[in-house]
């Protein structure tokens, strides 16, 4: 037996005002998208904003269903729409924000495992890491690459 350790890297900011203008605009787009989420059951509204390398910003939000397994997360809505509209344009940055019945969540938004896997697949598809901004009222985390969200990720080369 050989114990191993996996570490992730991220940069923590105290609030949105510490971000660059471009990152601040993307976080605000994600916050705006969250307000329009369809979340009548959980009341947990999530918004995502994707900045493509061509400068386009694509927004998405979570869409719930009474059968929770039929809903879709904000991150995947935004990424899939970006790929459908601009299939050959890489994703540069993805911002995620969430709010509940009391307002914006305190801890930075945390994508589910399925969304993390889609982020990894997007990076593999375009051979480029995505900067990921996770927004919360008590802090913002910025990660360089989905592997910092999903270490030991399943990738297409595992199928060979």
mmCIF file with all atom_site columns, C-alpha atoms in Angstrom:
data_model
loop_
_atom_site.group_PDB
_atom_site.id
_atom_site.type_symbol
_atom_site.label_atom_id
_atom_site.label_alt_id
_atom_site.label_comp_id
_atom_site.label_asym_id
_atom_site.label_entity_id
_atom_site.label_seq_id
_atom_site.pdbx_PDB_ins_code
_atom_site.Cartn_x
_atom_site.Cartn_y
_atom_site.Cartn_z
_atom_site.occupancy
_atom_site.B_iso_or_equiv
_atom_site.pdbx_formal_charge
_atom_site.auth_seq_id
_atom_site.auth_comp_id
_atom_site.auth_asym_id
_atom_site.auth_atom_id
_atom_site.pdbx_PDB_model_num
ATOM 1   C CA . UNK A 1 1   ? 0.000   0.000  0.000   1.00 0.00 ? 1   UNK A CA 1
ATOM 2   C CA . UNK A 1 2   ? 1.188   3.504  -0.894  1.00 0.00 ? 2   UNK A CA 1
ATOM 3   C CA . UNK A 1 3   ? -0.913  6.363  0.444   1.00 0.00 ? 3   UNK A CA 1
ATOM 4   C CA . UNK A 1 4   ? -1.289  9.194  -2.058  1.00 0.00 ? 4   UNK A CA 1
ATOM 5   C CA . UNK A 1 5   ? -2.693  12.675 -1.813  1.00 0.00 ? 5   UNK A CA 1
ATOM 6   C CA . UNK A 1 6   ? -4.546  14.805 -4.330  1.00 0.00 ? 6   UNK A CA 1
ATOM 7   C CA . UNK A 1 7   ? -4.484  18.578 -4.006  1.00 0.00 ? 7   UNK A CA 1
ATOM 8   C CA . UNK A 1 8   ? -6.479  21.151 -5.862  1.00 0.00 ? 8   UNK A CA 1
ATOM 9   C CA . UNK A 1 9   ? -5.560  24.748 -6.552  1.00 0.00 ? 9   UNK A CA 1
ATOM 10  C CA . UNK A 1 10  ? -7.859  27.718 -6.444  1.00 0.00 ? 10  UNK A CA 1
ATOM 11  C CA . UNK A 1 11  ? -7.690  31.423 -5.758  1.00 0.00 ? 11  UNK A CA 1
ATOM 12  C CA . UNK A 1 12  ? -10.022 32.874 -3.163  1.00 0.00 ? 12  UNK A CA 1
ATOM 13  C CA . UNK A 1 13  ? -11.441 36.382 -3.335  1.00 0.00 ? 13  UNK A CA 1
ATOM 14  C CA . UNK A 1 14  ? -13.408 38.055 -0.553  1.00 0.00 ? 14  UNK A CA 1
ATOM 15  C CA . UNK A 1 15  ? -16.005 39.618 -2.861  1.00 0.00 ? 15  UNK A CA 1
ATOM 16  C CA . UNK A 1 16  ? -16.902 40.484 -6.431  1.00 0.00 ? 16  UNK A CA 1
ATOM 17  C CA . UNK A 1 17  ? -15.177 43.867 -6.245  1.00 0.00 ? 17  UNK A CA 1
ATOM 18  C CA . UNK A 1 18  ? -11.763 42.163 -6.165  1.00 0.00 ? 18  UNK A CA 1
ATOM 19  C CA . UNK A 1 19  ? -12.342 40.582 -9.596  1.00 0.00 ? 19  UNK A CA 1
ATOM 20  C CA . UNK A 1 20  ? -11.279 41.941 -12.950 1.00 0.00 ? 20  UNK A CA 1
ATOM 21  C CA . UNK A 1 21  ? -13.973 43.809 -14.875 1.00 0.00 ? 21  UNK A CA 1
ATOM 22  C CA . UNK A 1 22  ? -14.436 40.850 -17.246 1.00 0.00 ? 22  UNK A CA 1
ATOM 23  C CA . UNK A 1 23  ? -14.810 38.334 -14.400 1.00 0.00 ? 23  UNK A CA 1
ATOM 24  C CA . UNK A 1 24  ? -17.128 40.679 -12.509 1.00 0.00 ? 24  UNK A CA 1
ATOM 25  C CA . UNK A 1 25  ? -19.369 41.001 -15.596 1.00 0.00 ? 25  UNK A CA 1
ATOM 26  C CA . UNK A 1 26  ? -19.495 37.225 -16.008 1.00 0.00 ? 26  UNK A CA 1
ATOM 27  C CA . UNK A 1 27  ? -20.412 36.680 -12.343 1.00 0.00 ? 27  UNK A CA 1
ATOM 28  C CA . UNK A 1 28  ? -23.141 39.306 -12.645 1.00 0.00 ? 28  UNK A CA 1
ATOM 29  C CA . UNK A 1 29  ? -24.453 37.481 -15.738 1.00 0.00 ? 29  UNK A CA 1
ATOM 30  C CA . UNK A 1 30  ? -24.560 34.229 -13.735 1.00 0.00 ? 30  UNK A CA 1
ATOM 31  C CA . UNK A 1 31  ? -26.379 35.975 -10.886 1.00 0.00 ? 31  UNK A CA 1
ATOM 32  C CA . UNK A 1 32  ? -28.879 37.387 -13.360 1.00 0.00 ? 32  UNK A CA 1
ATOM 33  C CA . UNK A 1 33  ? -29.429 33.958 -14.896 1.00 0.00 ? 33  UNK A CA 1
ATOM 34  C CA . UNK A 1 34  ? -30.058 32.466 -11.429 1.00 0.00 ? 34  UNK A CA 1
ATOM 35  C CA . UNK A 1 35  ? -32.955 34.864 -10.886 1.00 0.00 ? 35  UNK A CA 1
ATOM 36  C CA . UNK A 1 36  ? -34.735 33.331 -13.897 1.00 0.00 ? 36  UNK A CA 1
ATOM 37  C CA . UNK A 1 37  ? -34.195 29.695 -12.897 1.00 0.00 ? 37  UNK A CA 1
ATOM 38  C CA . UNK A 1 38  ? -37.194 27.389 -12.787 1.00 0.00 ? 38  UNK A CA 1
ATOM 39  C CA . UNK A 1 39  ? -36.866 25.912 -9.309  1.00 0.00 ? 39  UNK A CA 1
ATOM 40  C CA . UNK A 1 40  ? -40.373 25.650 -7.817  1.00 0.00 ? 40  UNK A CA 1
ATOM 41  C CA . UNK A 1 41  ? -39.531 22.561 -5.732  1.00 0.00 ? 41  UNK A CA 1
ATOM 42  C CA . UNK A 1 42  ? -36.104 23.167 -4.223  1.00 0.00 ? 42  UNK A CA 1
ATOM 43  C CA . UNK A 1 43  ? -36.245 26.975 -4.315  1.00 0.00 ? 43  UNK A CA 1
ATOM 44  C CA . UNK A 1 44  ? -32.506 26.716 -5.053  1.00 0.00 ? 44  UNK A CA 1
ATOM 45  C CA . UNK A 1 45  ? -31.857 28.843 -8.116  1.00 0.00 ? 45  UNK A CA 1
ATOM 46  C CA . UNK A 1 46  ? -28.567 28.438 -9.950  1.00 0.00 ? 46  UNK A CA 1
ATOM 47  C CA . UNK A 1 47  ? -27.239 30.513 -12.822 1.00 0.00 ? 47  UNK A CA 1
ATOM 48  C CA . UNK A 1 48  ? -24.259 29.956 -15.063 1.00 0.00 ? 48  UNK A CA 1
ATOM 49  C CA . UNK A 1 49  ? -22.572 32.202 -17.594 1.00 0.00 ? 49  UNK A CA 1
ATOM 50  C CA . UNK A 1 50  ? -20.109 30.934 -20.173 1.00 0.00 ? 50  UNK A CA 1
ATOM 51  C CA . UNK A 1 51  ? -17.608 33.218 -21.873 1.00 0.00 ? 51  UNK A CA 1
ATOM 52  C CA . UNK A 1 52  ? -16.571 31.777 -25.225 1.00 0.00 ? 52  UNK A CA 1
ATOM 53  C CA . UNK A 1 53  ? -13.255 32.590 -26.866 1.00 0.00 ? 53  UNK A CA 1
ATOM 54  C CA . UNK A 1 54  ? -15.110 34.647 -29.495 1.00 0.00 ? 54  UNK A CA 1
ATOM 55  C CA . UNK A 1 55  ? -16.395 36.980 -26.731 1.00 0.00 ? 55  UNK A CA 1
ATOM 56  C CA . UNK A 1 56  ? -19.960 35.656 -26.685 1.00 0.00 ? 56  UNK A CA 1
ATOM 57  C CA . UNK A 1 57  ? -21.578 35.161 -23.286 1.00 0.00 ? 57  UNK A CA 1
ATOM 58  C CA . UNK A 1 58  ? -24.094 32.333 -22.982 1.00 0.00 ? 58  UNK A CA 1
ATOM 59  C CA . UNK A 1 59  ? -26.292 32.091 -19.889 1.00 0.00 ? 59  UNK A CA 1
ATOM 60  C CA . UNK A 1 60  ? -28.164 29.143 -18.436 1.00 0.00 ? 60  UNK A CA 1
ATOM 61  C CA . UNK A 1 61  ? -30.057 28.279 -15.268 1.00 0.00 ? 61  UNK A CA 1
ATOM 62  C CA . UNK A 1 62  ? -31.376 25.204 -13.543 1.00 0.00 ? 62  UNK A CA 1
ATOM 63  C CA . UNK A 1 63  ? -34.660 23.766 -14.769 1.00 0.00 ? 63  UNK A CA 1
ATOM 64  C CA . UNK A 1 64  ? -36.487 21.541 -12.303 1.00 0.00 ? 64  UNK A CA 1
ATOM 65  C CA . UNK A 1 65  ? -39.206 18.988 -12.791 1.00 0.00 ? 65  UNK A CA 1
ATOM 66  C CA . UNK A 1 66  ? -41.463 17.235 -10.266 1.00 0.00 ? 66  UNK A CA 1
ATOM 67  C CA . UNK A 1 67  ? -39.399 14.135 -11.029 1.00 0.00 ? 67  UNK A CA 1
ATOM 68  C CA . UNK A 1 68  ? -36.053 15.629 -9.965  1.00 0.00 ? 68  UNK A CA 1
ATOM 69  C CA . UNK A 1 69  ? -34.100 13.274 -12.245 1.00 0.00 ? 69  UNK A CA 1
ATOM 70  C CA . UNK A 1 70  ? -35.606 15.012 -15.286 1.00 0.00 ? 70  UNK A CA 1
ATOM 71  C CA . UNK A 1 71  ? -34.267 18.452 -14.394 1.00 0.00 ? 71  UNK A CA 1
ATOM 72  C CA . UNK A 1 72  ? -31.034 19.975 -15.620 1.00 0.00 ? 72  UNK A CA 1
ATOM 73  C CA . UNK A 1 73  ? -28.376 22.045 -13.886 1.00 0.00 ? 73  UNK A CA 1
ATOM 74  C CA . UNK A 1 74  ? -27.449 25.591 -14.900 1.00 0.00 ? 74  UNK A CA 1
ATOM 75  C CA . UNK A 1 75  ? -23.882 24.666 -15.843 1.00 0.00 ? 75  UNK A CA 1
ATOM 76  C CA . UNK A 1 76  ? -24.968 21.990 -18.312 1.00 0.00 ? 76  UNK A CA 1
ATOM 77  C CA . UNK A 1 77  ? -27.737 24.180 -19.753 1.00 0.00 ? 77  UNK A CA 1
ATOM 78  C CA . UNK A 1 78  ? -25.185 26.936 -20.469 1.00 0.00 ? 78  UNK A CA 1
ATOM 79  C CA . UNK A 1 79  ? -22.455 24.614 -21.776 1.00 0.00 ? 79  UNK A CA 1
ATOM 80  C CA . UNK A 1 80  ? -24.788 22.569 -23.983 1.00 0.00 ? 80  UNK A CA 1
ATOM 81  C CA . UNK A 1 81  ? -26.400 25.696 -25.420 1.00 0.00 ? 81  UNK A CA 1
ATOM 82  C CA . UNK A 1 82  ? -22.958 27.201 -26.088 1.00 0.00 ? 82  UNK A CA 1
ATOM 83  C CA . UNK A 1 83  ? -21.906 23.994 -27.904 1.00 0.00 ? 83  UNK A CA 1
ATOM 84  C CA . UNK A 1 84  ? -25.162 23.919 -29.882 1.00 0.00 ? 84  UNK A CA 1
ATOM 85  C CA . UNK A 1 85  ? -24.885 27.539 -30.967 1.00 0.00 ? 85  UNK A CA 1
ATOM 86  C CA . UNK A 1 86  ? -21.094 27.733 -31.393 1.00 0.00 ? 86  UNK A CA 1
ATOM 87  C CA . UNK A 1 87  ? -19.899 24.129 -31.834 1.00 0.00 ? 87  UNK A CA 1
ATOM 88  C CA . UNK A 1 88  ? -16.324 25.041 -32.774 1.00 0.00 ? 88  UNK A CA 1
ATOM 89  C CA . UNK A 1 89  ? -15.660 27.838 -30.272 1.00 0.00 ? 89  UNK A CA 1
ATOM 90  C CA . UNK A 1 90  ? -13.837 26.881 -27.050 1.00 0.00 ? 90  UNK A CA 1
ATOM 91  C CA . UNK A 1 91  ? -15.118 27.880 -23.629 1.00 0.00 ? 91  UNK A CA 1
ATOM 92  C CA . UNK A 1 92  ? -12.760 30.297 -21.887 1.00 0.00 ? 92  UNK A CA 1
ATOM 93  C CA . UNK A 1 93  ? -14.521 30.930 -18.567 1.00 0.00 ? 93  UNK A CA 1
ATOM 94  C CA . UNK A 1 94  ? -17.547 29.546 -16.718 1.00 0.00 ? 94  UNK A CA 1
ATOM 95  C CA . UNK A 1 95  ? -19.119 31.426 -13.786 1.00 0.00 ? 95  UNK A CA 1
ATOM 96  C CA . UNK A 1 96  ? -21.665 29.827 -11.441 1.00 0.00 ? 96  UNK A CA 1
ATOM 97  C CA . UNK A 1 97  ? -23.848 31.567 -8.863  1.00 0.00 ? 97  UNK A CA 1
ATOM 98  C CA . UNK A 1 98  ? -26.696 30.333 -6.663  1.00 0.00 ? 98  UNK A CA 1
ATOM 99  C CA . UNK A 1 99  ? -29.408 31.720 -4.443  1.00 0.00 ? 99  UNK A CA 1
ATOM 100 C CA . UNK A 1 100 ? -31.987 30.234 -2.109  1.00 0.00 ? 100 UNK A CA 1
ATOM 101 C CA . UNK A 1 101 ? -35.015 31.635 -0.285  1.00 0.00 ? 101 UNK A CA 1
ATOM 102 C CA . UNK A 1 102 ? -32.777 33.940 1.791   1.00 0.00 ? 102 UNK A CA 1
ATOM 103 C CA . UNK A 1 103 ? -30.760 35.318 -1.140  1.00 0.00 ? 103 UNK A CA 1
ATOM 104 C CA . UNK A 1 104 ? -27.333 34.544 -2.536  1.00 0.00 ? 104 UNK A CA 1
ATOM 105 C CA . UNK A 1 105 ? -25.694 31.481 -0.990  1.00 0.00 ? 105 UNK A CA 1
ATOM 106 C CA . UNK A 1 106 ? -22.818 32.205 1.367   1.00 0.00 ? 106 UNK A CA 1
ATOM 107 C CA . UNK A 1 107 ? -20.374 29.521 0.238   1.00 0.00 ? 107 UNK A CA 1
ATOM 108 C CA . UNK A 1 108 ? -19.179 29.568 -3.379  1.00 0.00 ? 108 UNK A CA 1
ATOM 109 C CA . UNK A 1 109 ? -21.530 27.620 -5.659  1.00 0.00 ? 109 UNK A CA 1
ATOM 110 C CA . UNK A 1 110 ? -20.569 23.962 -5.971  1.00 0.00 ? 110 UNK A CA 1
ATOM 111 C CA . UNK A 1 111 ? -21.293 22.154 -9.260  1.00 0.00 ? 111 UNK A CA 1
ATOM 112 C CA . UNK A 1 112 ? -22.621 18.604 -9.040  1.00 0.00 ? 112 UNK A CA 1
ATOM 113 C CA . UNK A 1 113 ? -20.632 15.629 -10.283 1.00 0.00 ? 113 UNK A CA 1
ATOM 114 C CA . UNK A 1 114 ? -22.447 15.480 -13.637 1.00 0.00 ? 114 UNK A CA 1
ATOM 115 C CA . UNK A 1 115 ? -21.663 19.130 -14.332 1.00 0.00 ? 115 UNK A CA 1
ATOM 116 C CA . UNK A 1 116 ? -18.029 18.593 -13.358 1.00 0.00 ? 116 UNK A CA 1
ATOM 117 C CA . UNK A 1 117 ? -17.820 15.686 -15.797 1.00 0.00 ? 117 UNK A CA 1
ATOM 118 C CA . UNK A 1 118 ? -19.286 17.833 -18.598 1.00 0.00 ? 118 UNK A CA 1
ATOM 119 C CA . UNK A 1 119 ? -16.699 20.528 -17.824 1.00 0.00 ? 119 UNK A CA 1
ATOM 120 C CA . UNK A 1 120 ? -13.914 17.953 -18.110 1.00 0.00 ? 120 UNK A CA 1
ATOM 121 C CA . UNK A 1 121 ? -15.344 16.694 -21.413 1.00 0.00 ? 121 UNK A CA 1
ATOM 122 C CA . UNK A 1 122 ? -15.509 20.275 -22.708 1.00 0.00 ? 122 UNK A CA 1
ATOM 123 C CA . UNK A 1 123 ? -11.834 20.756 -21.860 1.00 0.00 ? 123 UNK A CA 1
ATOM 124 C CA . UNK A 1 124 ? -10.927 17.503 -23.601 1.00 0.00 ? 124 UNK A CA 1
ATOM 125 C CA . UNK A 1 125 ? -13.006 18.470 -26.648 1.00 0.00 ? 125 UNK A CA 1
ATOM 126 C CA . UNK A 1 126 ? -11.191 21.770 -27.140 1.00 0.00 ? 126 UNK A CA 1
ATOM 127 C CA . UNK A 1 127 ? -7.858  20.769 -25.577 1.00 0.00 ? 127 UNK A CA 1
ATOM 128 C CA . UNK A 1 128 ? -7.999  23.842 -23.306 1.00 0.00 ? 128 UNK A CA 1
ATOM 129 C CA . UNK A 1 129 ? -8.678  24.298 -19.606 1.00 0.00 ? 129 UNK A CA 1
ATOM 130 C CA . UNK A 1 130 ? -11.665 26.373 -18.513 1.00 0.00 ? 130 UNK A CA 1
ATOM 131 C CA . UNK A 1 131 ? -11.328 29.058 -15.844 1.00 0.00 ? 131 UNK A CA 1
ATOM 132 C CA . UNK A 1 132 ? -14.131 28.343 -13.389 1.00 0.00 ? 132 UNK A CA 1
ATOM 133 C CA . UNK A 1 133 ? -15.560 31.034 -11.115 1.00 0.00 ? 133 UNK A CA 1
ATOM 134 C CA . UNK A 1 134 ? -17.665 29.845 -8.183  1.00 0.00 ? 134 UNK A CA 1
ATOM 135 C CA . UNK A 1 135 ? -19.630 32.699 -6.628  1.00 0.00 ? 135 UNK A CA 1
ATOM 136 C CA . UNK A 1 136 ? -20.804 33.088 -3.027  1.00 0.00 ? 136 UNK A CA 1
ATOM 137 C CA . UNK A 1 137 ? -21.611 36.053 -0.804  1.00 0.00 ? 137 UNK A CA 1
ATOM 138 C CA . UNK A 1 138 ? -18.825 35.111 1.628   1.00 0.00 ? 138 UNK A CA 1
ATOM 139 C CA . UNK A 1 139 ? -16.221 34.559 -1.067  1.00 0.00 ? 139 UNK A CA 1
ATOM 140 C CA . UNK A 1 140 ? -15.463 33.647 -4.649  1.00 0.00 ? 140 UNK A CA 1
ATOM 141 C CA . UNK A 1 141 ? -13.224 30.803 -5.788  1.00 0.00 ? 141 UNK A CA 1
ATOM 142 C CA . UNK A 1 142 ? -11.478 30.755 -9.162  1.00 0.00 ? 142 UNK A CA 1
ATOM 143 C CA . UNK A 1 143 ? -10.054 27.495 -10.441 1.00 0.00 ? 143 UNK A CA 1
ATOM 144 C CA . UNK A 1 144 ? -7.887  26.939 -13.482 1.00 0.00 ? 144 UNK A CA 1
ATOM 145 C CA . UNK A 1 145 ? -9.297  23.832 -15.062 1.00 0.00 ? 145 UNK A CA 1
ATOM 146 C CA . UNK A 1 146 ? -11.999 21.319 -14.248 1.00 0.00 ? 146 UNK A CA 1
ATOM 147 C CA . UNK A 1 147 ? -9.434  18.838 -12.910 1.00 0.00 ? 147 UNK A CA 1
ATOM 148 C CA . UNK A 1 148 ? -9.324  21.053 -9.830  1.00 0.00 ? 148 UNK A CA 1
ATOM 149 C CA . UNK A 1 149 ? -13.030 20.269 -9.374  1.00 0.00 ? 149 UNK A CA 1
ATOM 150 C CA . UNK A 1 150 ? -12.873 16.633 -10.430 1.00 0.00 ? 150 UNK A CA 1
ATOM 151 C CA . UNK A 1 151 ? -9.525  14.989 -9.741  1.00 0.00 ? 151 UNK A CA 1
ATOM 152 C CA . UNK A 1 152 ? -9.091  11.545 -11.308 1.00 0.00 ? 152 UNK A CA 1
ATOM 153 C CA . UNK A 1 153 ? -11.765 12.437 -13.864 1.00 0.00 ? 153 UNK A CA 1
ATOM 154 C CA . UNK A 1 154 ? -13.080 9.894  -16.337 1.00 0.00 ? 154 UNK A CA 1
ATOM 155 C CA . UNK A 1 155 ? -11.795 10.926 -19.775 1.00 0.00 ? 155 UNK A CA 1
ATOM 156 C CA . UNK A 1 156 ? -12.311 9.558  -23.286 1.00 0.00 ? 156 UNK A CA 1
ATOM 157 C CA . UNK A 1 157 ? -8.840  7.970  -23.384 1.00 0.00 ? 157 UNK A CA 1
ATOM 158 C CA . UNK A 1 158 ? -10.074 5.544  -20.699 1.00 0.00 ? 158 UNK A CA 1
ATOM 159 C CA . UNK A 1 159 ? -12.343 4.012  -23.353 1.00 0.00 ? 159 UNK A CA 1
ATOM 160 C CA . UNK A 1 160 ? -9.400  2.848  -25.458 1.00 0.00 ? 160 UNK A CA 1
#
